[in-house]
């Protein structure tokens, strides 16, 4: 057996920053307790560790939790309480559901059907692939799994069919456009549904710690109009700014037909998977009206898939993405909740709010959204960024007088659209940029333009829409 690779040099930054904050306790504000200051030091060090990644994020989080208990800041019973969060387990259950899409082949079949229906032109092909992302997003909290596990293999096969390969310099024929369009389609669908990516659920949990409850349906209704606008307009903008050389794709329909013929008729496991998914979707939509917790719906769906034999216990045990998320999410949520309970977040929110005193809540919220969005250039993880800043920024917005639910949703949406920055902004960016179809310069240039578009649509149109439906 060989030792696992650990990047020890990448421990330096989190350790240094954590020690500096820890040792600066003599100059901490008088209203902040010593325990609050010390857990803040460990929390910041953990977040930086999630960025530098000397170990995978779950490993970094475990070390942070261990230090918190070892140094006597909180007892062990308190530290492990985060593992009992219903939101955390909802993410795990949704991961198991997404495994069903891949195992049964239903995700691929849906993708091929979309290509057959809408793939006569390259632009239509992009809309078809994004449609697959839209259909699977509500039950797939890993946007990386959607983009990289379901849609990208289809893009790669189509690109090969049309002779588009970065290895021989032909990526601009069709592959570059489809890859970049799918990245933005995945980004938009991630913003529209609470359960479409893990950072959304981090935000929901942090908002709840500030006594602001966001339901699945509330998130969906608030995001539906700006989301649909973006889904309709963004692929066309990319088509104009980054046009493919091949505009017509008559072979795509035949290719999809051939692939569907190879798959044969829809199998019983696929039908069961589709039925359970639709049931979960309907129950999530109705959960706030019928008093059914969204996490319980996820448990029900996975239970049905296990009883029907679509998922096996081995599938559940070997779904590493779910267990990995369960570990780091629980620990980061525990730390964030302790910062709030021990008074650090209320103090920080009050201090920043005091500095912004005199400005209307609308200006304060707009400034916070812009800061939150553009600070993502410094982060390589949406989860780390949301965990580090969402709670504090929401506290500032509310203390400035912003309607609580409106502020929570605006910052929640920003926690997804800020991925339109770099090629390392989130998991899908890493997967799709790593395919080699889009250059780094083009990625940054086009994303900067589209980022401005997202800010206008979600911050402008989205805000007006939320006014119309009575959120503020």
mmCIF file of C-alpha atoms in Angstrom, residues 325-468:
data_model
loop_
_atom_site.group_PDB
_atom_site.id
_atom_site.type_symbol
_atom_site.label_atom_id
_atom_site.label_comp_id
_atom_site.label_asym_id
_atom_site.label_seq_id
_atom_site.Cartn_x
_atom_site.Cartn_y
_atom_site.Cartn_z
ATOM 1 C CA UNK A 325 -21.039 16.261 0.867
ATOM 2 C CA UNK A 326 -22.693 14.963 4.029
ATOM 3 C CA UNK A 327 -19.393 15.256 5.926
ATOM 4 C CA UNK A 328 -18.164 18.686 4.854
ATOM 5 C CA UNK A 329 -21.616 20.269 4.653
ATOM 6 C CA UNK A 330 -22.527 19.137 8.176
ATOM 7 C CA UNK A 331 -19.267 20.474 9.613
ATOM 8 C CA UNK A 332 -19.380 23.843 7.841
ATOM 9 C CA UNK A 333 -23.022 24.310 8.833
ATOM 10 C CA UNK A 334 -22.150 23.466 12.446
ATOM 11 C CA UNK A 335 -19.371 26.097 12.462
ATOM 12 C CA UNK A 336 -21.550 28.744 10.820
ATOM 13 C CA UNK A 337 -24.363 28.076 13.295
ATOM 14 C CA UNK A 338 -21.964 28.329 16.250
ATOM 15 C CA UNK A 339 -20.679 31.673 14.952
ATOM 16 C CA UNK A 340 -24.258 32.887 14.964
ATOM 17 C CA UNK A 341 -25.168 31.385 18.358
ATOM 18 C CA UNK A 342 -22.010 32.731 20.012
ATOM 19 C CA UNK A 343 -22.781 36.224 18.704
ATOM 20 C CA UNK A 344 -20.059 36.692 16.089
ATOM 21 C CA UNK A 345 -22.327 37.003 13.034
ATOM 22 C CA UNK A 346 -24.736 39.448 14.772
ATOM 23 C CA UNK A 347 -21.730 41.564 15.838
ATOM 24 C CA UNK A 348 -20.193 41.516 12.322
ATOM 25 C CA UNK A 349 -23.532 42.321 10.674
ATOM 26 C CA UNK A 350 -24.109 45.192 13.078
ATOM 27 C CA UNK A 351 -20.590 46.571 12.521
ATOM 28 C CA UNK A 352 -20.896 46.526 8.729
ATOM 29 C CA UNK A 353 -24.474 47.795 8.929
ATOM 30 C CA UNK A 354 -23.302 50.677 11.108
ATOM 31 C CA UNK A 355 -20.677 51.609 8.508
ATOM 32 C CA UNK A 356 -23.437 51.688 5.867
ATOM 33 C CA UNK A 357 -25.828 53.638 8.045
ATOM 34 C CA UNK A 358 -27.604 56.403 6.162
ATOM 35 C CA UNK A 359 -27.968 54.454 2.934
ATOM 36 C CA UNK A 360 -31.309 52.948 1.937
ATOM 37 C CA UNK A 361 -31.636 49.182 2.214
ATOM 38 C CA UNK A 362 -31.911 48.941 -1.585
ATOM 39 C CA UNK A 363 -28.484 50.520 -2.080
ATOM 40 C CA UNK A 364 -26.989 48.396 0.704
ATOM 41 C CA UNK A 365 -28.394 45.162 -0.790
ATOM 42 C CA UNK A 366 -27.215 46.104 -4.305
ATOM 43 C CA UNK A 367 -23.714 46.806 -2.946
ATOM 44 C CA UNK A 368 -23.681 43.484 -1.097
ATOM 45 C CA UNK A 369 -24.783 41.568 -4.221
ATOM 46 C CA UNK A 370 -22.028 43.197 -6.325
ATOM 47 C CA UNK A 371 -19.401 42.534 -3.665
ATOM 48 C CA UNK A 372 -20.567 38.933 -3.277
ATOM 49 C CA UNK A 373 -20.578 38.370 -7.042
ATOM 50 C CA UNK A 374 -17.160 39.805 -7.891
ATOM 51 C CA UNK A 375 -15.406 38.416 -4.822
ATOM 52 C CA UNK A 376 -15.909 34.982 -6.400
ATOM 53 C CA UNK A 377 -12.781 35.646 -8.473
ATOM 54 C CA UNK A 378 -10.959 34.770 -5.231
ATOM 55 C CA UNK A 379 -12.766 31.441 -4.743
ATOM 56 C CA UNK A 380 -12.489 28.061 -6.434
ATOM 57 C CA UNK A 381 -15.609 26.651 -4.793
ATOM 58 C CA UNK A 382 -19.161 27.897 -4.674
ATOM 59 C CA UNK A 383 -19.733 26.017 -1.438
ATOM 60 C CA UNK A 384 -16.724 27.592 0.282
ATOM 61 C CA UNK A 385 -17.781 31.058 -0.856
ATOM 62 C CA UNK A 386 -21.402 30.675 0.251
ATOM 63 C CA UNK A 387 -20.327 29.186 3.576
ATOM 64 C CA UNK A 388 -17.878 32.020 4.195
ATOM 65 C CA UNK A 389 -19.993 35.029 3.268
ATOM 66 C CA UNK A 390 -23.702 34.333 2.856
ATOM 67 C CA UNK A 391 -24.705 34.451 6.520
ATOM 68 C CA UNK A 392 -22.790 37.643 7.289
ATOM 69 C CA UNK A 393 -24.005 39.465 4.160
ATOM 70 C CA UNK A 394 -27.606 38.438 4.798
ATOM 71 C CA UNK A 395 -27.306 39.704 8.358
ATOM 72 C CA UNK A 396 -26.054 43.072 7.088
ATOM 73 C CA UNK A 397 -28.898 43.327 4.553
ATOM 74 C CA UNK A 398 -31.559 42.576 7.161
ATOM 75 C CA UNK A 399 -30.034 44.974 9.713
ATOM 76 C CA UNK A 400 -30.134 47.689 7.006
ATOM 77 C CA UNK A 401 -33.886 47.175 6.692
ATOM 78 C CA UNK A 402 -34.086 44.898 3.646
ATOM 79 C CA UNK A 403 -37.072 42.510 3.595
ATOM 80 C CA UNK A 404 -35.625 39.300 5.008
ATOM 81 C CA UNK A 405 -36.977 36.758 2.492
ATOM 82 C CA UNK A 406 -36.193 38.990 -0.473
ATOM 83 C CA UNK A 407 -32.599 39.552 0.706
ATOM 84 C CA UNK A 408 -32.141 35.824 1.399
ATOM 85 C CA UNK A 409 -33.290 34.925 -2.132
ATOM 86 C CA UNK A 410 -31.277 37.645 -3.877
ATOM 87 C CA UNK A 411 -28.086 36.572 -2.150
ATOM 88 C CA UNK A 412 -29.064 32.934 -2.723
ATOM 89 C CA UNK A 413 -29.352 33.499 -6.482
ATOM 90 C CA UNK A 414 -26.075 35.413 -6.496
ATOM 91 C CA UNK A 415 -24.433 32.338 -4.954
ATOM 92 C CA UNK A 416 -25.063 30.566 -8.250
ATOM 93 C CA UNK A 417 -24.650 33.237 -10.910
ATOM 94 C CA UNK A 418 -21.248 34.265 -9.546
ATOM 95 C CA UNK A 419 -19.928 31.106 -11.221
ATOM 96 C CA UNK A 420 -19.960 33.190 -14.439
ATOM 97 C CA UNK A 421 -16.487 34.465 -13.598
ATOM 98 C CA UNK A 422 -13.553 32.073 -13.911
ATOM 99 C CA UNK A 423 -12.657 28.674 -15.298
ATOM 100 C CA UNK A 424 -12.223 27.431 -11.722
ATOM 101 C CA UNK A 425 -15.459 28.969 -10.370
ATOM 102 C CA UNK A 426 -17.187 25.638 -9.622
ATOM 103 C CA UNK A 427 -17.219 21.948 -10.488
ATOM 104 C CA UNK A 428 -18.910 22.241 -13.914
ATOM 105 C CA UNK A 429 -16.434 24.973 -14.907
ATOM 106 C CA UNK A 430 -13.519 22.690 -14.062
ATOM 107 C CA UNK A 431 -15.000 19.758 -15.995
ATOM 108 C CA UNK A 432 -16.081 21.673 -19.100
ATOM 109 C CA UNK A 433 -13.069 24.003 -19.299
ATOM 110 C CA UNK A 434 -10.837 20.993 -18.705
ATOM 111 C CA UNK A 435 -12.183 19.398 -21.890
ATOM 112 C CA UNK A 436 -9.982 21.832 -23.836
ATOM 113 C CA UNK A 437 -12.692 23.183 -26.148
ATOM 114 C CA UNK A 438 -12.609 26.766 -24.820
ATOM 115 C CA UNK A 439 -9.480 28.836 -24.162
ATOM 116 C CA UNK A 440 -8.986 30.535 -20.799
ATOM 117 C CA UNK A 441 -8.985 34.000 -22.380
ATOM 118 C CA UNK A 442 -12.272 33.368 -24.163
ATOM 119 C CA UNK A 443 -13.793 31.857 -21.023
ATOM 120 C CA UNK A 444 -13.003 34.947 -18.916
ATOM 121 C CA UNK A 445 -13.921 37.449 -21.633
ATOM 122 C CA UNK A 446 -17.334 35.983 -22.444
ATOM 123 C CA UNK A 447 -18.118 35.289 -18.798
ATOM 124 C CA UNK A 448 -17.456 38.910 -17.853
ATOM 125 C CA UNK A 449 -20.050 40.073 -20.392
ATOM 126 C CA UNK A 450 -22.586 37.406 -19.439
ATOM 127 C CA UNK A 451 -22.005 38.124 -15.746
ATOM 128 C CA UNK A 452 -23.220 41.685 -16.309
ATOM 129 C CA UNK A 453 -26.280 40.298 -18.071
ATOM 130 C CA UNK A 454 -27.055 37.998 -15.123
ATOM 131 C CA UNK A 455 -26.737 40.847 -12.640
ATOM 132 C CA UNK A 456 -29.226 42.919 -14.640
ATOM 133 C CA UNK A 457 -31.722 40.073 -15.106
ATOM 134 C CA UNK A 458 -31.595 38.558 -11.613
ATOM 135 C CA UNK A 459 -30.984 41.828 -9.764
ATOM 136 C CA UNK A 460 -33.354 43.944 -11.872
ATOM 137 C CA UNK A 461 -36.045 41.839 -13.518
ATOM 138 C CA UNK A 462 -35.851 39.262 -10.722
ATOM 139 C CA UNK A 463 -36.355 41.917 -8.052
ATOM 140 C CA UNK A 464 -39.373 43.363 -9.869
ATOM 141 C CA UNK A 465 -40.850 39.886 -10.341
ATOM 142 C CA UNK A 466 -40.463 39.147 -6.633
ATOM 143 C CA UNK A 467 -42.300 42.401 -5.925
ATOM 144 C CA UNK A 468 -45.145 41.305 -8.198
#
